[in-house]
mmCIF file of N, CA and C in Angstrom:
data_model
loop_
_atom_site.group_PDB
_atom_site.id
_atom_site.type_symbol
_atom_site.label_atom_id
_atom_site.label_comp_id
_atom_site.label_asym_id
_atom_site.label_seq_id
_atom_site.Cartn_x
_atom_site.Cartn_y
_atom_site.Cartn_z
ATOM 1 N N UNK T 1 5.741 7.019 -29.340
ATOM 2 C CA UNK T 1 5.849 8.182 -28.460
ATOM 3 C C UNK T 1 6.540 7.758 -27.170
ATOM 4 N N UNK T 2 7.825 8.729 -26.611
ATOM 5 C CA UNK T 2 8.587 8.177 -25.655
ATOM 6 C C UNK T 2 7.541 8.667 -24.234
ATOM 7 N N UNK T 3 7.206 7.841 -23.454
ATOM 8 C CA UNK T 3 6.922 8.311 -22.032
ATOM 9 C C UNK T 3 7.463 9.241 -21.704
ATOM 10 N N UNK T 4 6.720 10.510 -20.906
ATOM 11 C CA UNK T 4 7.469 11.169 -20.515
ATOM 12 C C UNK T 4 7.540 10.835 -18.623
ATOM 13 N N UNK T 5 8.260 11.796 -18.296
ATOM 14 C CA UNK T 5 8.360 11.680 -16.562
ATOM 15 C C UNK T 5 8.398 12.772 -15.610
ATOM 16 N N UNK T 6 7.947 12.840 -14.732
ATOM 17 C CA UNK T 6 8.203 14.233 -14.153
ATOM 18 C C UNK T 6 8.773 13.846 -12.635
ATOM 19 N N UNK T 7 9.373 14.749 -12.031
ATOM 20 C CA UNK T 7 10.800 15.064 -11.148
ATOM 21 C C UNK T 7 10.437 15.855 -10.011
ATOM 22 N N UNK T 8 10.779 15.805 -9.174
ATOM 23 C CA UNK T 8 10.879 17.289 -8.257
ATOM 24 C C UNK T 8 12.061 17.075 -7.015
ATOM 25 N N UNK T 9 12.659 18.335 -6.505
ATOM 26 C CA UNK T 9 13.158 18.107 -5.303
ATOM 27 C C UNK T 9 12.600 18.014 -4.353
ATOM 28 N N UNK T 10 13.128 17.356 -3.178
ATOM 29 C CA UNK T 10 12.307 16.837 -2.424
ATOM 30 C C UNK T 10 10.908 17.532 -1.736
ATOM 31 N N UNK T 11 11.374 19.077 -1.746
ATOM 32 C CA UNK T 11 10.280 19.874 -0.976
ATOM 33 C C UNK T 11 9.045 20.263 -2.024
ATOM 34 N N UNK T 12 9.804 20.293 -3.092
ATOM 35 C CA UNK T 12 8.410 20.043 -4.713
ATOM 36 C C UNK T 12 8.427 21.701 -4.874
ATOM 37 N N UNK T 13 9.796 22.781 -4.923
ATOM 38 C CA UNK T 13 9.831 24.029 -5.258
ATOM 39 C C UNK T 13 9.979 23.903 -6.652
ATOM 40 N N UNK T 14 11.304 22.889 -7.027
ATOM 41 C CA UNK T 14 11.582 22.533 -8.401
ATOM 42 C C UNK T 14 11.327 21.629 -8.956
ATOM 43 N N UNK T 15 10.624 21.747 -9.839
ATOM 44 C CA UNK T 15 9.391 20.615 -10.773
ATOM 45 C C UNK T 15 10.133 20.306 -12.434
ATOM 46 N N UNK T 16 10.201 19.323 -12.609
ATOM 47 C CA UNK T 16 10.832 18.698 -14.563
ATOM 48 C C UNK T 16 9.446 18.050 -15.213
ATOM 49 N N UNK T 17 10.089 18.023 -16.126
ATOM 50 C CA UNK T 17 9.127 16.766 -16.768
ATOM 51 C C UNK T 17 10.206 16.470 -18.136
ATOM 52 N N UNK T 18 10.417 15.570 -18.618
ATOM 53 C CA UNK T 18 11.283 14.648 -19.838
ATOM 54 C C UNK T 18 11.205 13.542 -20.071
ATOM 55 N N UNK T 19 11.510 13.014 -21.078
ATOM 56 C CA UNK T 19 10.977 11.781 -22.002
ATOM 57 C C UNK T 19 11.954 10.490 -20.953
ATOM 58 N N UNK T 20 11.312 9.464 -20.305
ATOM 59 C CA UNK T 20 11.923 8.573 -19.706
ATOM 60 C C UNK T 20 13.113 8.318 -19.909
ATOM 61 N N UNK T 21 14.207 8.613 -19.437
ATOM 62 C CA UNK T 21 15.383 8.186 -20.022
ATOM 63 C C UNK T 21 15.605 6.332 -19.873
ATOM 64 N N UNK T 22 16.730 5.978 -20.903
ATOM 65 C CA UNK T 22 16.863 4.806 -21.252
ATOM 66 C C UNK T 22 18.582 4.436 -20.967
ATOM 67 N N UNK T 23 18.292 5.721 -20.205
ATOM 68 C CA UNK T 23 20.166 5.406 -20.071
ATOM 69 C C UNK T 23 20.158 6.450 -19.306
ATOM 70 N N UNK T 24 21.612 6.053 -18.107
ATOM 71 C CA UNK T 24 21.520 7.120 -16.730
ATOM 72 C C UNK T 24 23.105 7.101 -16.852
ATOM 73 N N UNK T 25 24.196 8.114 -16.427
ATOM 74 C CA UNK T 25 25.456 7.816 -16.325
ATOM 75 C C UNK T 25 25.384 8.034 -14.817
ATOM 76 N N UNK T 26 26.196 6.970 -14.432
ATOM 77 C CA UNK T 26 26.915 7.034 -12.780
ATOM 78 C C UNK T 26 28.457 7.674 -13.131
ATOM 79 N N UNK T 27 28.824 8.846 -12.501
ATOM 80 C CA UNK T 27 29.999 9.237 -12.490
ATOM 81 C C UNK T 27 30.516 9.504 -11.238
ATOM 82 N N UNK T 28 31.760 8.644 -10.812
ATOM 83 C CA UNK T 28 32.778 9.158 -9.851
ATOM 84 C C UNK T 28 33.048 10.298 -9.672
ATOM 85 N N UNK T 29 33.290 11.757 -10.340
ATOM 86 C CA UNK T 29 34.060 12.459 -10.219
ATOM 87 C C UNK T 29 33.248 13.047 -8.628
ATOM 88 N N UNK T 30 34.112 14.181 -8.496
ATOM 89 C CA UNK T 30 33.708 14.855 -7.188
ATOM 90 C C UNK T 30 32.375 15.522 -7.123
ATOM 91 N N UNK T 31 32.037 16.035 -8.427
ATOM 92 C CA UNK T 31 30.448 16.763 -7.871
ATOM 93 C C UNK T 31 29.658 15.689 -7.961
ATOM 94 N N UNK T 32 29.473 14.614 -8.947
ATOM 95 C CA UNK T 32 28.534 13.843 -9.148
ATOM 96 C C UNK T 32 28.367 12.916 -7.695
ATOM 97 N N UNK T 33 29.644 12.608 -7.145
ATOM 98 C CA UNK T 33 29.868 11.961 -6.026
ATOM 99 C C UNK T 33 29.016 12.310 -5.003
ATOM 100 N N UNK T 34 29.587 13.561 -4.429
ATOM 101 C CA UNK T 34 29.248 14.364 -3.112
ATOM 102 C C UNK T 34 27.350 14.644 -3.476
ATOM 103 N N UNK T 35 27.045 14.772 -4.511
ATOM 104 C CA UNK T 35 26.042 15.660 -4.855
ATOM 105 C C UNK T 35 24.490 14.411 -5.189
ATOM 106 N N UNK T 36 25.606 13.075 -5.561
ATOM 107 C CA UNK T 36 24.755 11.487 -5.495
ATOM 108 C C UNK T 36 23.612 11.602 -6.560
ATOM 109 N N UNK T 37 24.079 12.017 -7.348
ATOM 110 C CA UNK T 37 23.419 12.374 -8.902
ATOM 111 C C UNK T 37 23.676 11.092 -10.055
ATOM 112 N N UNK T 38 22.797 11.035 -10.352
ATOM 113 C CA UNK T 38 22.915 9.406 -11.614
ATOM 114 C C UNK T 38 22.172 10.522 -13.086
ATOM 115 N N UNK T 39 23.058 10.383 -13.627
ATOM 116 C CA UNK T 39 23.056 11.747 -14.639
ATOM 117 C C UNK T 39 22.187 11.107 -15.937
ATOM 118 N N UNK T 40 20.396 12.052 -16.422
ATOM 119 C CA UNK T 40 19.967 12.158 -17.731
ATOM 120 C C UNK T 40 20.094 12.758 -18.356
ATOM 121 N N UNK T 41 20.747 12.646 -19.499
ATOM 122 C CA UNK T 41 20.928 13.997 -20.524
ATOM 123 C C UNK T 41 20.099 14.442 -21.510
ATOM 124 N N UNK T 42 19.847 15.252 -22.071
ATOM 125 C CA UNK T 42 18.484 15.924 -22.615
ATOM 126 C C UNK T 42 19.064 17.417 -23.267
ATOM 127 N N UNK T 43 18.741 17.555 -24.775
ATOM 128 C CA UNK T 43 18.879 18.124 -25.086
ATOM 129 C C UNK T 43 17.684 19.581 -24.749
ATOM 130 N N UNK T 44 18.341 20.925 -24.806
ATOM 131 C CA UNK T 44 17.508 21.841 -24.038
ATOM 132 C C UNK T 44 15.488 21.356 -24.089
ATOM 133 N N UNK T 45 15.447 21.590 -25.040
ATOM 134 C CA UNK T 45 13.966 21.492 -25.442
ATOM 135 C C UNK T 45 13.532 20.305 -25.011
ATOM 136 N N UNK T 46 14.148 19.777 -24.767
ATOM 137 C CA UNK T 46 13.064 17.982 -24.030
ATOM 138 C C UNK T 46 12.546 18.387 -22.608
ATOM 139 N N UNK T 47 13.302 19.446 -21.939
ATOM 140 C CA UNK T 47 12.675 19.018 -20.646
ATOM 141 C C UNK T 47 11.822 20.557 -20.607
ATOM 142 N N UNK T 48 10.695 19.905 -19.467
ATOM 143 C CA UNK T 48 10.344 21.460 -19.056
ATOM 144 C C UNK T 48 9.990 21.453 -17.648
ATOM 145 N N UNK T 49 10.616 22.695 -17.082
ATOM 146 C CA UNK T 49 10.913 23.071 -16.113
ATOM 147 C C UNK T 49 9.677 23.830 -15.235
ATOM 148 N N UNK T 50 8.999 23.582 -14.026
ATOM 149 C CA UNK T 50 8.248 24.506 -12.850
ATOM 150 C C UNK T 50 9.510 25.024 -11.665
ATOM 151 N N UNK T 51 10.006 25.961 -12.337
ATOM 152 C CA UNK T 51 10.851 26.781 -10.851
ATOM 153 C C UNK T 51 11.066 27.792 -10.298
ATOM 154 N N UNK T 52 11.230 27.921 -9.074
ATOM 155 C CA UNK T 52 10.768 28.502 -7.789
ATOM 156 C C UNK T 52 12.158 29.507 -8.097
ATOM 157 N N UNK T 53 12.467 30.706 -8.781
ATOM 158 C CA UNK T 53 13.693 30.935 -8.872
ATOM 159 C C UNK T 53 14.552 31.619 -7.839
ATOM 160 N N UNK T 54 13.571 31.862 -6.636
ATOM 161 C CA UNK T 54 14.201 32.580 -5.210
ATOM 162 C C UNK T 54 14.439 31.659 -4.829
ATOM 163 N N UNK T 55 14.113 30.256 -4.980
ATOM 164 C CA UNK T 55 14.355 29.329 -4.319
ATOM 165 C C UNK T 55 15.660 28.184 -4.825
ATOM 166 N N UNK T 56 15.919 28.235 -6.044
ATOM 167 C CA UNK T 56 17.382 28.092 -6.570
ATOM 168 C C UNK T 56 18.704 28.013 -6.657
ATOM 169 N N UNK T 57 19.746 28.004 -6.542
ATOM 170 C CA UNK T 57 20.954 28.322 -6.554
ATOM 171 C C UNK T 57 21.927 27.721 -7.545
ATOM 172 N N UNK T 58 22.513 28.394 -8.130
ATOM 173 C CA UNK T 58 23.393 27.960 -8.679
ATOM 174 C C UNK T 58 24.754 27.883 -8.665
ATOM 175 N N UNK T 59 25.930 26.870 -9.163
ATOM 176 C CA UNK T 59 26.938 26.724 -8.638
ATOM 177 C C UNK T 59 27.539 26.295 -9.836
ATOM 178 N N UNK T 60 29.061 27.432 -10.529
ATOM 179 C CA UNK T 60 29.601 26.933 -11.092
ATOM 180 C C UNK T 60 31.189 26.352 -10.723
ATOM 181 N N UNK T 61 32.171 25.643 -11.011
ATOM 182 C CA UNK T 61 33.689 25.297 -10.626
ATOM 183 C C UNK T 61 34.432 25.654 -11.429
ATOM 184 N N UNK T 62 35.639 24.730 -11.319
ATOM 185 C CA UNK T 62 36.686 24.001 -11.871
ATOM 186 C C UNK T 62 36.740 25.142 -13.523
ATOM 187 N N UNK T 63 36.283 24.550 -14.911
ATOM 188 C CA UNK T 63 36.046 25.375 -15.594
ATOM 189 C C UNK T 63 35.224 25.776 -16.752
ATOM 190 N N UNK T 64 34.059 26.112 -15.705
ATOM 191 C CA UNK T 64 32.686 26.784 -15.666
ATOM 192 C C UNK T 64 32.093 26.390 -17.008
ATOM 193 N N UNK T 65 32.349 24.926 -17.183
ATOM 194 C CA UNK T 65 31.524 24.468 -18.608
ATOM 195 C C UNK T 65 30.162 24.267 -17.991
ATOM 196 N N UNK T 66 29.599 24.076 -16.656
ATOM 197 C CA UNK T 66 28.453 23.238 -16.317
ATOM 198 C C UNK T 66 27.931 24.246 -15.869
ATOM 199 N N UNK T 67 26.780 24.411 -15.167
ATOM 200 C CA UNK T 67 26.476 25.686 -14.237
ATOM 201 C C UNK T 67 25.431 24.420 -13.248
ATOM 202 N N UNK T 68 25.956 24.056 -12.120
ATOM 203 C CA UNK T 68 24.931 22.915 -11.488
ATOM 204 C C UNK T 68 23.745 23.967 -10.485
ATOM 205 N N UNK T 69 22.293 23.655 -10.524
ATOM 206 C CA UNK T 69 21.228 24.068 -9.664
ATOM 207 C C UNK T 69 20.941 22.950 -9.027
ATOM 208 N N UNK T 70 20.579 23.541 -7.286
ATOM 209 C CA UNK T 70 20.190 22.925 -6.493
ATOM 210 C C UNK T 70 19.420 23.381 -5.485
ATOM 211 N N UNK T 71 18.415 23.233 -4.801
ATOM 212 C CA UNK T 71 17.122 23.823 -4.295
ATOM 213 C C UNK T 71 17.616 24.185 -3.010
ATOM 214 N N UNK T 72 17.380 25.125 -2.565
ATOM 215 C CA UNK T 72 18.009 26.019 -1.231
ATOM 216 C C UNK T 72 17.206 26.021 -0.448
ATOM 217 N N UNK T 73 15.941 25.450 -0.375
ATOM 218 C CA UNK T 73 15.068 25.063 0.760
ATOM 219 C C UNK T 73 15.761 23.389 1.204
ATOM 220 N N UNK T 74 15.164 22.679 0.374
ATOM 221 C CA UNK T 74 15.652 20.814 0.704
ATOM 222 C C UNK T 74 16.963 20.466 0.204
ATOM 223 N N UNK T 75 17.864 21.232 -0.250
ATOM 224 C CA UNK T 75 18.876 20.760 -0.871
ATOM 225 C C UNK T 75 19.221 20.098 -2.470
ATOM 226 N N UNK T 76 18.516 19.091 -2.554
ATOM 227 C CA UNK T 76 18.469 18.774 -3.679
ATOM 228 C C UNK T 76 19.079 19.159 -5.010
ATOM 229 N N UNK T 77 20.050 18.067 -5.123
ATOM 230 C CA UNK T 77 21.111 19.090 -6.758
ATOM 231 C C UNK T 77 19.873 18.005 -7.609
ATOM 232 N N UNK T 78 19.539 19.528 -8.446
ATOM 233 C CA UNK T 78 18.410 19.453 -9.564
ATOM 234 C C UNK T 78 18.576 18.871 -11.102
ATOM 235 N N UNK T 79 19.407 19.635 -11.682
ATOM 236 C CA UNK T 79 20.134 19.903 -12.712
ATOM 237 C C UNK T 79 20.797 20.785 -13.277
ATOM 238 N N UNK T 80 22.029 20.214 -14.137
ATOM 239 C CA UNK T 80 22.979 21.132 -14.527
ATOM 240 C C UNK T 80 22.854 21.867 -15.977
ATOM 241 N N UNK T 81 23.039 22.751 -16.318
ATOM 242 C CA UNK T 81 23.145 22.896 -17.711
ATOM 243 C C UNK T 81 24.408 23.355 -18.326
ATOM 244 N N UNK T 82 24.602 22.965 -19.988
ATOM 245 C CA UNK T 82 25.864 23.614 -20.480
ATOM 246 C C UNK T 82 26.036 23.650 -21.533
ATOM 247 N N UNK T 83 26.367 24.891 -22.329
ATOM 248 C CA UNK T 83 26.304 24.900 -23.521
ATOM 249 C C UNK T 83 27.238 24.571 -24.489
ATOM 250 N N UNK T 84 26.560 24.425 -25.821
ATOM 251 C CA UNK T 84 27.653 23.885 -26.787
ATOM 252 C C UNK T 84 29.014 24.138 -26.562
ATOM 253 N N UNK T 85 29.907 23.196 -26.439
ATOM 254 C CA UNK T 85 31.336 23.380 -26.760
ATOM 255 C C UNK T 85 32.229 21.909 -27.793
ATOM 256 N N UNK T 86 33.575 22.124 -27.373
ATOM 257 C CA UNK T 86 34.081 21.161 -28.889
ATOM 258 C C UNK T 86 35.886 20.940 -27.859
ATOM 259 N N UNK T 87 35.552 19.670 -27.910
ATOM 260 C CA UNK T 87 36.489 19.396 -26.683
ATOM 261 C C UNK T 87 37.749 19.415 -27.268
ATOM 262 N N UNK T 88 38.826 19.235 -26.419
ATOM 263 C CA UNK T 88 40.675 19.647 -26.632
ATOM 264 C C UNK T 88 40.772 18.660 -28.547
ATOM 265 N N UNK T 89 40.189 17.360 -28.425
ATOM 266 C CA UNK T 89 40.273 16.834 -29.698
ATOM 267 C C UNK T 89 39.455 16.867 -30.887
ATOM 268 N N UNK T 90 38.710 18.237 -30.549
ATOM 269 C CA UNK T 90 37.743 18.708 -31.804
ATOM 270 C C UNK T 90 36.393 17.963 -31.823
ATOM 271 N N UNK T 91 35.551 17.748 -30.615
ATOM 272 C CA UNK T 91 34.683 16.476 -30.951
ATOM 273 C C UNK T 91 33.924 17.980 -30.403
ATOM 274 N N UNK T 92 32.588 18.066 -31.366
ATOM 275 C CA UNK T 92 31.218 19.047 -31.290
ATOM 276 C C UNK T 92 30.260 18.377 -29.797
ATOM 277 N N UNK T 93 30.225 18.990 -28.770
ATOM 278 C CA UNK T 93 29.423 18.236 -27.776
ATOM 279 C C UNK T 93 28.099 19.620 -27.827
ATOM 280 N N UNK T 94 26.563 19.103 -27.947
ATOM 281 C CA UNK T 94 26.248 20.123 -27.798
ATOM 282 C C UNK T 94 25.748 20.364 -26.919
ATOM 283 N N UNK T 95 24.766 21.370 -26.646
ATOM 284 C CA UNK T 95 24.144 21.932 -25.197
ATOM 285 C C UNK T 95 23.386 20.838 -24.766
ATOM 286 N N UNK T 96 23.067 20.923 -23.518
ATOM 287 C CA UNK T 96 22.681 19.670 -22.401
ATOM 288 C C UNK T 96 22.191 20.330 -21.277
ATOM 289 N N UNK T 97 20.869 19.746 -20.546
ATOM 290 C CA UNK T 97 20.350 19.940 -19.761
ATOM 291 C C UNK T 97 20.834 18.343 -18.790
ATOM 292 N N UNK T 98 21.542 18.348 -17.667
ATOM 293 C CA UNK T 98 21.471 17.042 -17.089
ATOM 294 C C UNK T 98 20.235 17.054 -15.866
ATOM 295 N N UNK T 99 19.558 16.310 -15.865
ATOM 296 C CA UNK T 99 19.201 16.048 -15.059
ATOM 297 C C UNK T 99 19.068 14.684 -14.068
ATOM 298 N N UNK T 100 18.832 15.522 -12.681
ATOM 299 C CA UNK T 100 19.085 13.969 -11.682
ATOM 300 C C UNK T 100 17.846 13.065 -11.648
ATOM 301 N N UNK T 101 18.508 12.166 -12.397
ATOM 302 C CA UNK T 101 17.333 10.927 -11.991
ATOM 303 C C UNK T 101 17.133 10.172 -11.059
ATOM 304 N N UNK T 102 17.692 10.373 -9.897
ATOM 305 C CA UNK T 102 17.432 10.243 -8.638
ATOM 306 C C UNK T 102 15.888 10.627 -8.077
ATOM 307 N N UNK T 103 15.500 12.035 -8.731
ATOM 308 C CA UNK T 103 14.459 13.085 -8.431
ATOM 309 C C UNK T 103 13.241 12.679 -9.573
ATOM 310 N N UNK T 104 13.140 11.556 -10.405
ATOM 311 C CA UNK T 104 12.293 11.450 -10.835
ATOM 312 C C UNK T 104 10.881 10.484 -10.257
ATOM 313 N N UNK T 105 9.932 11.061 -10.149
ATOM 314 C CA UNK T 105 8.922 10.332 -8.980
ATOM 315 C C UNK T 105 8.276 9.270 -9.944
ATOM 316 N N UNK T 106 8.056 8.321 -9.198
ATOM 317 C CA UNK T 106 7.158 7.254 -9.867
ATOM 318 C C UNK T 106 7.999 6.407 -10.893
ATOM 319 N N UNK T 107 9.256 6.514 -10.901
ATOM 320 C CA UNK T 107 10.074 5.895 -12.066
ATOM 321 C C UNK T 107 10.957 4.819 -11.365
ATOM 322 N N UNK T 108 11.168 3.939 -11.623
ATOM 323 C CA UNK T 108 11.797 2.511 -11.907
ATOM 324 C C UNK T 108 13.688 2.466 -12.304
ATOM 325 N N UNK T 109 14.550 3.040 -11.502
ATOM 326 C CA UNK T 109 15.702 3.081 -12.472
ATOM 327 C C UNK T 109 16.205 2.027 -12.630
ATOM 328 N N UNK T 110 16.026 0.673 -11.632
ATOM 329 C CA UNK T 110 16.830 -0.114 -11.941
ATOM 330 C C UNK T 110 16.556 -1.299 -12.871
ATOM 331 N N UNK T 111 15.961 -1.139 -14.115
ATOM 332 C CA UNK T 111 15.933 -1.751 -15.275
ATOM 333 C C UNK T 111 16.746 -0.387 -16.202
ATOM 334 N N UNK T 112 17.016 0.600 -16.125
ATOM 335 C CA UNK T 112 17.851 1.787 -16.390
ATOM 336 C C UNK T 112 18.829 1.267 -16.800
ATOM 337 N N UNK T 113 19.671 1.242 -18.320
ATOM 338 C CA UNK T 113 20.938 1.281 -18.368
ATOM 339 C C UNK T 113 21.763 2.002 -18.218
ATOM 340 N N UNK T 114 22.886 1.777 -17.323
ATOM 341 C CA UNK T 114 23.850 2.314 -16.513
ATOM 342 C C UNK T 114 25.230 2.656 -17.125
ATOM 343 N N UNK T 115 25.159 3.558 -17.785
ATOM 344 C CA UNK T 115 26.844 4.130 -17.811
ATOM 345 C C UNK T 115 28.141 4.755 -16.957
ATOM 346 N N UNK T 116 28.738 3.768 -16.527
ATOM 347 C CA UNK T 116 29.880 4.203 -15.870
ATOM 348 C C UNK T 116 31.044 4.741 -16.233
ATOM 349 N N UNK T 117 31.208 6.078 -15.783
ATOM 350 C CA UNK T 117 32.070 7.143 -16.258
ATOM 351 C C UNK T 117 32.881 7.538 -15.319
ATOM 352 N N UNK T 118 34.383 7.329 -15.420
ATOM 353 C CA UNK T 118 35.299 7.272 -14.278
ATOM 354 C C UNK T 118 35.956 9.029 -14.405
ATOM 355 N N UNK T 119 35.175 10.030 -14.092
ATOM 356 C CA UNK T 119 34.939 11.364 -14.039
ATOM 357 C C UNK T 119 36.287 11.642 -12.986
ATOM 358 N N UNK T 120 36.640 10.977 -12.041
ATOM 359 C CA UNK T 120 37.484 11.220 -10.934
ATOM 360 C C UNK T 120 39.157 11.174 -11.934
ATOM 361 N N UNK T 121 39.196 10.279 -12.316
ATOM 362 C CA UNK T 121 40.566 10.291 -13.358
ATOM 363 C C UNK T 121 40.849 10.668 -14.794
ATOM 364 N N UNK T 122 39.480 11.383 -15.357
ATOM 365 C CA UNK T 122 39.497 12.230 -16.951
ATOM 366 C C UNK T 122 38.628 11.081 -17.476
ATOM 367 N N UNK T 123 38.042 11.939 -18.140
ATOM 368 C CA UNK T 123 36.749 11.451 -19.059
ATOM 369 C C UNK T 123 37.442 10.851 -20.280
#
């Protein structure tokens, strides 16, 4: 049975809980950057969510595969979600909940294996 873990932003409006991740991606690109997110991925049903939904916001870009939430009291970018798609070379990616493991309390990342993803110059 995988450990699970639970999360919150800093002011504790938005609450997670998901199976310890064993792997975190660090990505350059611009949101992950500015936003200082070390990315867990989780398929929908792994995680479960306590949230404050007046207290929320969401933010989509560029082209609107992600939809990123972040807590509008403390700031905090929470997690993103996005659904199934099948990229320019036909590869099936499916739906994904990311969440920041930055925001997970009581957890240890740096025994965490680290994937570096150079997001700033194409995936």
């Amino acid at each position: 049975m995988t450990a699970r873990v639970q999360g919150s932003c800093h002011c504790g409006a938005q609450r997670f809980a998901a199976p310890a991740p064993t792997e975190v991606t660090h990505c350059n690109c611009s949101t992950c950057t500015k936003r200082g997110t070390e990315a867990a991925y989780y398929a929908p049903g792994e995680v479960e969510f306590s949230l404050t939904p007046d207290k929320l916001a969401a933010y989509e870009w560029g082209d609107r595969m992600m939809v990123f939430h972040h807590c509008v009291v403390c700031g905090c970018a929470v997690f993103a979600e996005s659904d199934a798609w099948t990229t320019e070379a036909g590869e099936a990616r499916p739906a994904r909940i990311t969440l920041n493991a930055r925001l997970f309390d009581d957890f240890d990342l740096e025994p965490v294996s680290v994937r570096i993803v150079d997001g700033r110059n194409g995936w």
